[in-house]
């Protein structure tokens, strides 16, 4: 897990004291370190591209803040998008359509039309989607998502590649669906699979690559030559203090070796979301209340599962520290809980913390991926701010929502007024 420096007992983030950031922008606030974001992109791109032509399609579902998208656009990234909203956000951030690939599931005809009209390549998820797309436009470059029969992830809820999954073309239908696409006149470019999210071992990635390679070669025997293999995302990051990183350099060497040795495919596409953005960001939240409930002690903070849902939704571990008592000796164990009216509203369970007090700044680590992007208005709480830090300076990249904005699309029928 990435850790930070303390200065006079205050945690430093992107060259700033977390207490200064919290004071200037309020809490809760997501804070992203621009330098780390650029470094993460460069590191994964560098590891793979030294062996073969590689395109990194950042999975923007992890975080679609426009400033973050701009930075990745500048770095040369492509995009994995799953909705018309994501596609349009990326266009707004300066990506050209040819750098975006759309991989949706259960996509409506309206969305298929909107995405293809924008000139974005579609990764087709089912035989039915193919037929529906053909009626819209069959003169398009496309790729297919297959169900590889290999799944991996930090929770069952995020495993997508296992046999029987709702995602992709099942093995028995793959060749005939590609042949059908050829018959319909599509320009077939590639093959895609995504095993799931947050894996920290390399085997599932090499396993899925074997399936992709085998299928690519079967397609070749059937007269279909592919330009790229897209092996999805899913590379995990360590969330716990003693957890080890995956050796991405070694993974890059073995995967590219497999593709170059066993196929004629020249381009490899990867869709990392978490790997690029996760450890660039911390969530700062303020301690509002400290409670000793006898059998348990609580630190009550101003961020709940409306702000960060991963612990409540997946039982995910996020490391927490008290930013203004950084490196101080821990005094007892606490649950860190939020303001949402449900007992499942927690950020952390049983964490040793140094004498928490009202006003302390609690720092939640590794919140760049699926943090803000999964936040909600539950309990009518406004979405929070996002800040970008770079070289000791902080800039607002999303203001907090006004309560009034939660009403902007609601209507009270005339008959209920008065
Ligand atoms: N490509 C496809 C087709 C995907 O569905 C996903 C993630 C990715 C790439 C990026 O996966 P990553 O590199 O970020 O693992 N909300 C969950 C994670 C859901 C991931 C969904 N698909 C979480 O908070 O852990």
Short mmCIF file of C-alpha atoms and ligand atoms in Angstrom, two decimals:
data_model
loop_
_atom_site.label_atom_id
_atom_site.label_comp_id
_atom_site.label_asym_id
_atom_site.label_seq_id
_atom_site.Cartn_x
_atom_site.Cartn_y
_atom_site.Cartn_z
CA UNK A 1 0.00 0.00 0.00
CA UNK A 2 1.20 3.50 -0.81
CA UNK A 3 1.99 5.42 2.36
CA UNK A 4 2.77 9.04 3.03
CA UNK A 5 5.15 11.30 4.91
CA UNK A 6 4.28 13.17 8.05
CA UNK A 7 5.61 16.61 8.98
CA UNK A 8 5.24 17.71 12.60
CA UNK A 9 2.56 15.06 13.03
CA UNK A 10 0.61 16.16 9.93
CA UNK A 11 0.19 13.93 6.91
CA UNK A 12 1.53 15.38 3.66
CA UNK A 13 -0.24 14.75 0.38
CA UNK A 14 0.99 16.07 -2.99
CA UNK A 15 3.28 18.52 -1.20
CA UNK A 16 0.55 19.87 1.09
CA UNK A 17 -0.66 19.29 4.63
CA UNK A 18 -3.98 17.46 4.60
CA UNK A 19 -5.19 19.80 7.35
CA UNK A 20 -4.60 22.84 5.09
CA UNK A 21 -6.52 21.19 2.25
CA UNK A 22 -9.40 20.31 4.58
CA UNK A 23 -9.47 23.82 5.94
CA UNK A 24 -9.48 25.46 2.54
CA UNK A 25 -12.02 23.20 0.83
CA UNK A 26 -14.05 21.76 3.70
CA UNK A 27 -14.91 18.10 4.21
CA UNK A 28 -15.71 15.58 2.96
CA UNK A 29 -13.43 16.12 -0.01
CA UNK A 30 -11.67 13.83 -2.47
CA UNK A 31 -8.09 14.97 -3.13
CA UNK A 32 -6.11 13.71 -6.13
CA UNK A 33 -2.37 13.91 -6.65
CA UNK A 34 -1.71 14.83 -10.28
CA UNK A 35 1.93 13.73 -10.29
CA UNK A 36 1.00 10.26 -9.07
CA UNK A 37 -1.72 9.96 -11.71
CA UNK A 38 0.74 10.74 -14.49
CA UNK A 39 3.28 8.36 -12.96
CA UNK A 40 0.77 5.48 -12.77
CA UNK A 41 -0.24 5.93 -16.41
CA UNK A 42 3.38 6.11 -17.56
CA UNK A 43 4.37 3.10 -15.53
CA UNK A 44 1.78 0.69 -16.96
CA UNK A 45 2.14 2.05 -20.49
CA UNK A 46 5.92 1.82 -20.25
CA UNK A 47 5.93 -1.76 -18.95
CA UNK A 48 3.82 -3.10 -21.82
CA UNK A 49 4.84 -0.85 -24.71
CA UNK A 50 8.49 -1.80 -24.43
CA UNK A 51 7.54 -5.22 -25.77
CA UNK A 52 4.75 -4.51 -28.28
CA UNK A 53 2.34 -1.88 -29.59
CA UNK A 54 0.07 -1.27 -26.60
CA UNK A 55 -2.90 0.98 -26.09
CA UNK A 56 -4.02 1.85 -22.59
CA UNK A 57 -7.76 2.48 -22.50
CA UNK A 58 -8.37 3.99 -19.09
CA UNK A 59 -11.63 2.51 -17.70
CA UNK A 60 -13.24 5.82 -16.88
CA UNK A 61 -16.04 4.27 -14.81
CA UNK A 62 -13.46 4.38 -12.01
CA UNK A 63 -13.43 8.19 -12.05
CA UNK A 64 -14.85 10.51 -14.70
CA UNK A 65 -13.84 13.87 -13.32
CA UNK A 66 -13.13 16.04 -16.38
CA UNK A 67 -9.81 17.34 -15.01
CA UNK A 68 -8.62 13.78 -14.44
CA UNK A 69 -9.73 12.83 -17.94
CA UNK A 70 -7.83 15.86 -19.30
CA UNK A 71 -4.63 14.73 -17.60
CA UNK A 72 -4.96 11.25 -19.06
CA UNK A 73 -5.78 12.69 -22.47
CA UNK A 74 -2.53 14.69 -22.28
CA UNK A 75 -0.66 11.53 -21.33
CA UNK A 76 -1.91 9.84 -24.53
CA UNK A 77 -4.38 7.41 -22.97
CA UNK A 78 -7.40 5.94 -24.71
CA UNK A 79 -10.74 5.26 -23.01
CA UNK A 80 -12.90 2.31 -22.08
CA UNK A 81 -16.44 3.70 -21.76
CA UNK A 82 -19.61 1.88 -20.74
CA UNK A 83 -22.32 4.45 -21.34
CA UNK A 84 -23.19 7.36 -23.58
CA UNK A 85 -22.62 9.57 -20.54
CA UNK A 86 -19.05 8.36 -20.20
CA UNK A 87 -18.46 8.74 -23.95
CA UNK A 88 -19.72 12.32 -23.89
CA UNK A 89 -17.68 13.20 -20.79
CA UNK A 90 -14.55 11.95 -22.53
CA UNK A 91 -15.33 13.91 -25.70
CA UNK A 92 -15.89 16.96 -23.52
CA UNK A 93 -12.48 16.36 -21.91
CA UNK A 94 -10.82 16.41 -25.34
CA UNK A 95 -10.60 12.77 -26.39
CA UNK A 96 -11.28 12.19 -30.08
CA UNK A 97 -13.80 9.40 -30.87
CA UNK A 98 -11.10 7.12 -32.30
CA UNK A 99 -9.46 6.95 -28.85
CA UNK A 100 -12.63 5.68 -27.18
CA UNK A 101 -13.98 2.14 -27.15
CA UNK A 102 -17.49 1.48 -25.92
CA UNK A 103 -18.13 -1.77 -24.04
CA UNK A 104 -21.70 -1.78 -22.81
CA UNK A 105 -23.96 -4.55 -21.59
CA UNK A 106 -27.71 -4.69 -22.26
CA UNK A 107 -27.41 -1.61 -24.40
CA UNK A 108 -30.54 -0.01 -25.85
CA UNK A 109 -30.87 0.68 -29.59
CA UNK A 110 -30.95 4.41 -28.88
CA UNK A 111 -27.60 4.21 -27.12
CA UNK A 112 -26.07 2.01 -29.83
CA UNK A 113 -27.13 4.60 -32.40
CA UNK A 114 -25.86 7.54 -30.37
CA UNK A 115 -22.47 5.91 -29.76
CA UNK A 116 -22.01 4.77 -33.36
CA UNK A 117 -23.13 8.18 -34.70
CA UNK A 118 -20.33 9.73 -32.64
CA UNK A 119 -17.81 7.48 -34.41
CA UNK A 120 -16.87 5.47 -31.32
CA UNK A 121 -15.97 1.80 -31.79
CA UNK A 122 -18.37 -0.67 -30.18
CA UNK A 123 -17.36 -3.82 -28.45
CA UNK A 124 -20.43 -5.98 -29.09
CA UNK A 125 -21.65 -7.96 -26.08
CA UNK A 126 -24.19 -10.38 -27.57
CA UNK A 127 -25.53 -11.92 -30.80
CA UNK A 128 -28.73 -9.95 -30.31
CA UNK A 129 -26.82 -6.68 -29.93
CA UNK A 130 -25.06 -7.49 -33.21
CA UNK A 131 -28.36 -7.92 -35.07
CA UNK A 132 -29.73 -4.71 -33.55
CA UNK A 133 -26.57 -2.81 -34.44
CA UNK A 134 -26.73 -4.13 -38.02
CA UNK A 135 -30.14 -2.50 -38.41
CA UNK A 136 -28.64 0.82 -37.27
CA UNK A 137 -25.43 0.65 -39.28
CA UNK A 138 -23.43 -2.37 -40.42
CA UNK A 139 -20.68 -0.30 -41.96
CA UNK A 140 -18.78 0.06 -38.70
CA UNK A 141 -15.55 -1.18 -37.19
CA UNK A 142 -16.44 -3.45 -34.25
CA UNK A 143 -14.97 -5.86 -31.78
CA UNK A 144 -16.59 -8.53 -29.60
CA UNK A 145 -16.54 -9.11 -25.88
CA UNK A 146 -16.36 -12.83 -25.15
CA UNK A 147 -17.11 -14.68 -21.92
CA UNK A 148 -13.70 -16.22 -21.33
CA UNK A 149 -14.68 -18.64 -18.58
CA UNK A 150 -11.99 -17.09 -16.37
CA UNK A 151 -13.04 -14.81 -13.52
CA UNK A 152 -11.18 -13.00 -10.78
CA UNK A 153 -11.86 -10.10 -8.43
CA UNK A 154 -11.82 -8.74 -4.89
CA UNK A 155 -15.52 -9.62 -4.44
CA UNK A 156 -18.00 -11.95 -6.18
CA UNK A 157 -19.88 -8.79 -7.14
CA UNK A 158 -17.13 -7.68 -9.49
CA UNK A 159 -16.18 -10.97 -11.18
CA UNK A 160 -17.31 -10.70 -14.78
CA UNK A 161 -15.52 -13.33 -16.85
CA UNK A 162 -16.64 -16.61 -15.29
CA UNK A 163 -18.66 -19.14 -17.27
CA UNK A 164 -22.36 -18.25 -17.27
CA UNK A 165 -21.66 -14.53 -16.73
CA UNK A 166 -24.11 -11.94 -18.05
CA UNK A 167 -21.21 -10.35 -19.93
CA UNK A 168 -19.97 -11.30 -23.37
CA UNK A 169 -20.56 -13.96 -26.02
CA UNK A 170 -20.59 -17.48 -24.52
CA UNK A 171 -17.84 -19.75 -25.82
CA UNK A 172 -20.15 -21.96 -27.90
CA UNK A 173 -21.42 -18.95 -29.91
CA UNK A 174 -18.20 -17.04 -30.51
CA UNK A 175 -17.14 -18.30 -33.94
CA UNK A 176 -20.63 -18.20 -35.39
CA UNK A 177 -21.23 -14.66 -34.09
CA UNK A 178 -18.01 -13.40 -35.70
CA UNK A 179 -18.95 -15.16 -38.96
CA UNK A 180 -22.39 -13.57 -38.80
CA UNK A 181 -20.79 -10.14 -38.32
CA UNK A 182 -18.67 -10.74 -41.41
CA UNK A 183 -21.74 -11.74 -43.39
CA UNK A 184 -23.49 -8.54 -42.23
CA UNK A 185 -20.59 -6.46 -43.59
CA UNK A 186 -19.01 -5.22 -40.34
CA UNK A 187 -15.33 -4.35 -40.26
CA UNK A 188 -14.11 -6.73 -37.53
CA UNK A 189 -11.14 -5.39 -35.61
CA UNK A 190 -10.61 -7.32 -32.43
CA UNK A 191 -11.55 -9.42 -29.46
CA UNK A 192 -12.10 -8.42 -25.85
CA UNK A 193 -12.52 -10.07 -22.45
CA UNK A 194 -12.59 -8.72 -18.92
CA UNK A 195 -12.17 -11.12 -16.02
CA UNK A 196 -13.22 -8.87 -13.14
CA UNK A 197 -11.72 -6.22 -10.90
CA UNK A 198 -9.12 -6.00 -8.19
CA UNK A 199 -7.14 -9.20 -8.65
CA UNK A 200 -3.63 -9.27 -7.19
CA UNK A 201 -2.37 -12.51 -8.73
CA UNK A 202 -1.24 -12.89 -12.30
CA UNK A 203 -2.59 -16.37 -13.19
CA UNK A 204 -6.12 -15.28 -14.20
CA UNK A 205 -4.56 -12.74 -16.58
CA UNK A 206 -2.39 -15.34 -18.26
CA UNK A 207 -5.35 -17.76 -18.27
CA UNK A 208 -7.60 -15.25 -20.01
CA UNK A 209 -4.85 -14.45 -22.47
CA UNK A 210 -4.65 -18.14 -23.38
CA UNK A 211 -8.38 -18.13 -24.13
CA UNK A 212 -8.12 -14.94 -26.17
CA UNK A 213 -5.19 -16.32 -28.15
CA UNK A 214 -6.87 -19.66 -28.78
CA UNK A 215 -10.01 -17.90 -30.01
CA UNK A 216 -8.02 -15.45 -32.15
CA UNK A 217 -6.32 -18.35 -33.89
CA UNK A 218 -9.61 -20.23 -34.38
CA UNK A 219 -11.03 -17.08 -35.94
CA UNK A 220 -8.03 -16.91 -38.26
CA UNK A 221 -8.69 -20.49 -39.35
CA UNK A 222 -12.22 -19.28 -40.16
CA UNK A 223 -10.93 -16.45 -42.33
CA UNK A 224 -11.12 -13.65 -39.76
CA UNK A 225 -7.90 -11.78 -38.99
CA UNK A 226 -7.87 -9.55 -35.93
CA UNK A 227 -5.88 -6.36 -35.41
CA UNK A 228 -6.02 -6.28 -31.63
CA UNK A 229 -6.54 -8.31 -28.49
CA UNK A 230 -8.11 -6.34 -25.64
CA UNK A 231 -7.64 -8.09 -22.32
CA UNK A 232 -9.79 -5.72 -20.26
CA UNK A 233 -8.82 -4.29 -16.92
CA UNK A 234 -8.75 -5.75 -13.45
CA UNK A 235 -5.20 -5.24 -12.17
CA UNK A 236 -5.58 -4.71 -8.43
CA UNK A 237 -3.71 -2.47 -6.04
CA UNK A 238 -2.81 -3.18 -2.42
CA UNK A 239 -5.29 -1.60 0.00
CA UNK A 240 -3.82 -3.06 3.20
CA UNK A 241 -0.52 -1.99 4.77
CA UNK A 242 1.24 -5.33 4.25
CA UNK A 243 -0.33 -6.34 0.98
CA UNK A 244 2.06 -6.70 -1.95
CA UNK A 245 1.67 -5.13 -5.36
CA UNK A 246 1.32 -7.29 -8.42
CA UNK A 247 4.51 -7.39 -10.48
CA UNK A 248 3.19 -5.57 -13.53
CA UNK A 249 6.56 -5.69 -15.27
CA UNK A 250 6.58 -9.47 -15.13
CA UNK A 251 2.94 -9.65 -16.19
CA UNK A 252 3.67 -7.40 -19.17
CA UNK A 253 6.57 -9.58 -20.22
CA UNK A 254 4.61 -12.82 -20.10
CA UNK A 255 1.42 -11.52 -21.72
CA UNK A 256 3.15 -9.73 -24.59
CA UNK A 257 5.37 -12.75 -25.12
CA UNK A 258 2.30 -14.96 -25.47
CA UNK A 259 0.66 -12.64 -28.00
CA UNK A 260 3.81 -12.14 -30.08
CA UNK A 261 4.77 -15.82 -30.06
CA UNK A 262 1.38 -17.34 -30.65
CA UNK A 263 -0.59 -14.93 -32.88
CA UNK A 264 -0.23 -12.48 -35.77
CA UNK A 265 -1.92 -9.76 -33.74
CA UNK A 266 0.11 -6.58 -33.55
CA UNK A 267 -1.72 -4.53 -30.92
CA UNK A 268 -2.57 -5.22 -27.31
CA UNK A 269 -5.20 -3.14 -25.51
CA UNK A 270 -5.52 -2.94 -21.72
CA UNK A 271 -8.32 -1.24 -19.79
CA UNK A 272 -6.97 -0.44 -16.33
CA UNK A 273 -9.19 1.71 -14.15
CA UNK A 274 -8.16 1.01 -10.57
CA UNK A 275 -4.46 0.60 -11.34
CA UNK A 276 -4.25 4.11 -12.79
CA UNK A 277 -6.42 6.12 -10.44
CA UNK A 278 -6.86 4.30 -7.13
CA UNK A 279 -3.82 5.35 -5.12
CA UNK A 280 -3.78 8.90 -6.52
CA UNK A 281 -6.60 9.97 -4.24
CA UNK A 282 -7.51 10.22 -0.57
CA UNK A 283 -10.83 11.15 0.98
CA UNK A 284 -10.59 13.70 3.79
CA UNK A 285 -13.42 13.55 6.29
CA UNK A 286 -13.83 15.31 9.60
CA UNK A 287 -14.41 13.66 12.96
CA UNK A 288 -17.72 14.98 14.24
CA UNK A 289 -18.28 12.76 17.24
CA UNK A 290 -16.44 10.16 19.31
CA UNK A 291 -18.63 7.63 21.12
CA UNK A 292 -17.84 4.85 23.55
CA UNK A 293 -20.77 2.43 23.22
CA UNK A 294 -19.35 0.00 25.78
CA UNK A 295 -18.72 -3.01 23.55
CA UNK A 296 -17.51 -0.75 20.77
CA UNK A 297 -15.99 2.66 20.22
CA UNK A 298 -16.98 4.85 17.31
CA UNK A 299 -15.41 7.69 15.39
CA UNK A 300 -18.29 9.47 13.67
CA UNK A 301 -17.23 11.35 10.54
CA UNK A 302 -18.93 13.51 7.92
CA UNK A 303 -18.53 10.99 5.05
CA UNK A 304 -20.81 7.98 4.90
CA UNK A 305 -21.67 5.45 2.25
CA UNK A 306 -23.21 8.27 0.24
CA UNK A 307 -19.62 9.52 -0.22
CA UNK A 308 -17.70 6.21 -0.30
CA UNK A 309 -19.86 3.11 -0.78
CA UNK A 310 -17.17 0.46 -1.24
CA UNK A 311 -16.91 -0.67 2.41
CA UNK A 312 -20.70 -0.96 2.76
CA UNK A 313 -21.20 -2.51 -0.66
CA UNK A 314 -18.29 -4.94 -0.97
CA UNK A 315 -16.91 -5.03 2.57
CA UNK A 316 -13.84 -3.41 1.04
CA UNK A 317 -10.93 -2.47 3.23
CA UNK A 318 -9.74 1.14 3.03
CA UNK A 319 -6.87 2.15 5.25
CA UNK A 320 -7.60 5.13 7.53
CA UNK A 321 -5.32 7.47 9.46
CA UNK A 322 -5.81 10.61 11.46
CA UNK A 323 -4.14 13.22 9.28
CA UNK A 324 -3.37 15.63 12.14
CA UNK A 325 -2.02 12.88 14.45
CA UNK A 326 0.09 11.16 11.82
CA UNK A 327 2.52 8.61 13.22
CA UNK A 328 1.18 9.03 16.79
CA UNK A 329 0.71 5.95 18.98
CA UNK A 330 -2.70 4.29 18.67
CA UNK A 331 -4.76 4.19 21.85
CA UNK A 332 -7.73 1.94 21.05
CA UNK A 333 -9.75 0.35 18.25
CA UNK A 334 -12.65 2.18 16.64
CA UNK A 335 -15.25 1.76 13.91
CA UNK A 336 -15.24 4.74 11.60
CA UNK A 337 -18.87 5.47 10.75
CA UNK A 338 -20.76 8.11 8.78
CA UNK A 339 -23.90 10.23 9.00
CA UNK A 340 -26.21 7.87 7.05
CA UNK A 341 -29.13 6.42 8.97
CA UNK A 342 -28.26 2.76 8.51
CA UNK A 343 -26.10 0.54 10.67
CA UNK A 344 -24.31 -0.63 7.51
CA UNK A 345 -22.91 2.87 7.10
CA UNK A 346 -19.23 2.44 7.85
CA UNK A 347 -15.87 3.29 6.35
CA UNK A 348 -13.71 1.05 8.53
CA UNK A 349 -14.10 -1.57 11.25
CA UNK A 350 -11.90 -2.14 14.30
CA UNK A 351 -9.06 0.21 13.47
CA UNK A 352 -6.42 1.21 15.96
CA UNK A 353 -6.32 5.02 16.00
CA UNK A 354 -4.44 7.63 18.06
CA UNK A 355 -6.91 9.17 20.48
CA UNK A 356 -9.51 10.50 18.02
CA UNK A 357 -11.18 13.79 18.90
CA UNK A 358 -13.82 16.04 17.38
CA UNK A 359 -12.34 18.13 14.58
CA UNK A 360 -9.65 15.61 13.63
CA UNK A 361 -9.15 15.01 9.90
CA UNK A 362 -9.58 11.33 9.08
CA UNK A 363 -7.84 10.33 5.86
CA UNK A 364 -9.26 7.41 3.89
CA UNK A 365 -6.67 5.95 1.53
CA UNK A 366 -6.98 4.59 -2.00
CA UNK A 367 -10.25 6.22 -2.89
CA UNK A 368 -9.51 7.33 -6.45
CA UNK A 369 -11.17 4.33 -8.07
CA UNK A 370 -14.91 3.88 -7.65
CA UNK A 371 -14.96 6.46 -4.86
CA UNK A 372 -16.59 9.64 -6.11
CA UNK A 373 -17.95 7.84 -9.19
CA UNK A 374 -20.16 5.62 -7.00
CA UNK A 375 -21.21 8.33 -4.56
CA UNK A 376 -24.87 9.24 -4.25
CA UNK A 377 -27.39 11.69 -2.85
CA UNK A 378 -28.76 9.19 -0.32
CA UNK A 379 -30.25 10.92 2.71
CA UNK A 380 -30.42 14.00 0.41
CA UNK A 381 -26.80 14.78 1.05
CA UNK A 382 -25.07 16.77 -1.70
CA UNK A 383 -22.20 15.22 -3.67
CA UNK A 384 -18.91 16.44 -2.27
CA UNK A 385 -15.99 18.44 -3.64
CA UNK A 386 -13.01 17.15 -5.55
CA UNK A 387 -9.60 18.82 -5.44
CA UNK A 388 -6.44 18.32 -7.51
CA UNK A 389 -3.05 18.90 -5.93
CA UNK A 390 0.10 19.40 -7.88
CA UNK A 391 3.48 20.54 -6.61
CA UNK A 392 2.14 21.95 -3.35
CA UNK A 393 -0.87 23.75 -4.90
CA UNK A 394 -4.51 22.76 -4.67
CA UNK A 395 -7.26 23.47 -7.20
CA UNK A 396 -10.95 22.75 -7.05
CA UNK A 397 -11.97 20.32 -9.81
CA UNK A 398 -15.57 19.83 -8.68
CA UNK A 399 -17.59 22.04 -6.42
CA UNK A 400 -19.99 20.55 -3.92
CA UNK A 401 -23.58 20.33 -5.02
CA UNK A 402 -26.18 22.70 -3.68
CA UNK A 403 -29.13 21.15 -1.90
CA UNK A 404 -31.38 22.99 -4.40
CA UNK A 405 -29.76 21.10 -7.27
CA UNK A 406 -31.29 17.90 -5.98
CA UNK A 407 -34.72 19.29 -6.85
CA UNK A 408 -33.94 20.52 -10.33
CA UNK A 409 -35.50 17.58 -12.20
CA UNK A 410 -38.38 16.98 -9.82
CA UNK A 411 -41.93 18.20 -10.45
CA UNK A 412 -44.80 18.58 -8.04
CA UNK A 413 -48.04 18.07 -9.99
CA UNK A 414 -50.19 21.22 -9.97
CA UNK A 415 -53.00 19.42 -8.12
CA UNK A 416 -50.71 18.85 -5.11
CA UNK A 417 -49.79 22.48 -4.79
CA UNK A 418 -51.64 24.82 -2.47
N1 LIG B 1 -12.96 -3.02 -18.54
C1 LIG B 1 -14.22 -3.42 -18.32
C2 LIG B 1 -14.99 -3.97 -19.42
C3 LIG B 1 -14.76 -3.32 -17.03
O1 LIG B 1 -16.01 -3.72 -16.81
C4 LIG B 1 -13.98 -2.78 -15.98
C5 LIG B 1 -14.53 -2.63 -14.62
C6 LIG B 1 -12.68 -2.35 -16.27
C7 LIG B 1 -12.19 -2.50 -17.57
C8 LIG B 1 -11.78 -1.73 -15.23
O2 LIG B 1 -11.49 -2.60 -14.19
P1 LIG B 1 -10.34 -2.18 -13.11
O3 LIG B 1 -9.04 -2.09 -13.85
O4 LIG B 1 -10.74 -0.87 -12.54
O5 LIG B 1 -10.38 -3.26 -12.12
N2 LIG B 1 -17.05 -0.79 -8.37
C9 LIG B 1 -16.13 -1.88 -8.15
C10 LIG B 1 -15.35 -2.23 -9.41
C11 LIG B 1 -16.23 -2.54 -10.61
C12 LIG B 1 -15.45 -2.75 -11.87
C13 LIG B 1 -16.35 -2.81 -13.06
N3 LIG B 1 -15.70 -3.01 -14.30
C14 LIG B 1 -15.21 -1.54 -6.99
O6 LIG B 1 -15.39 -0.50 -6.37
O7 LIG B 1 -14.34 -2.33 -6.65
#
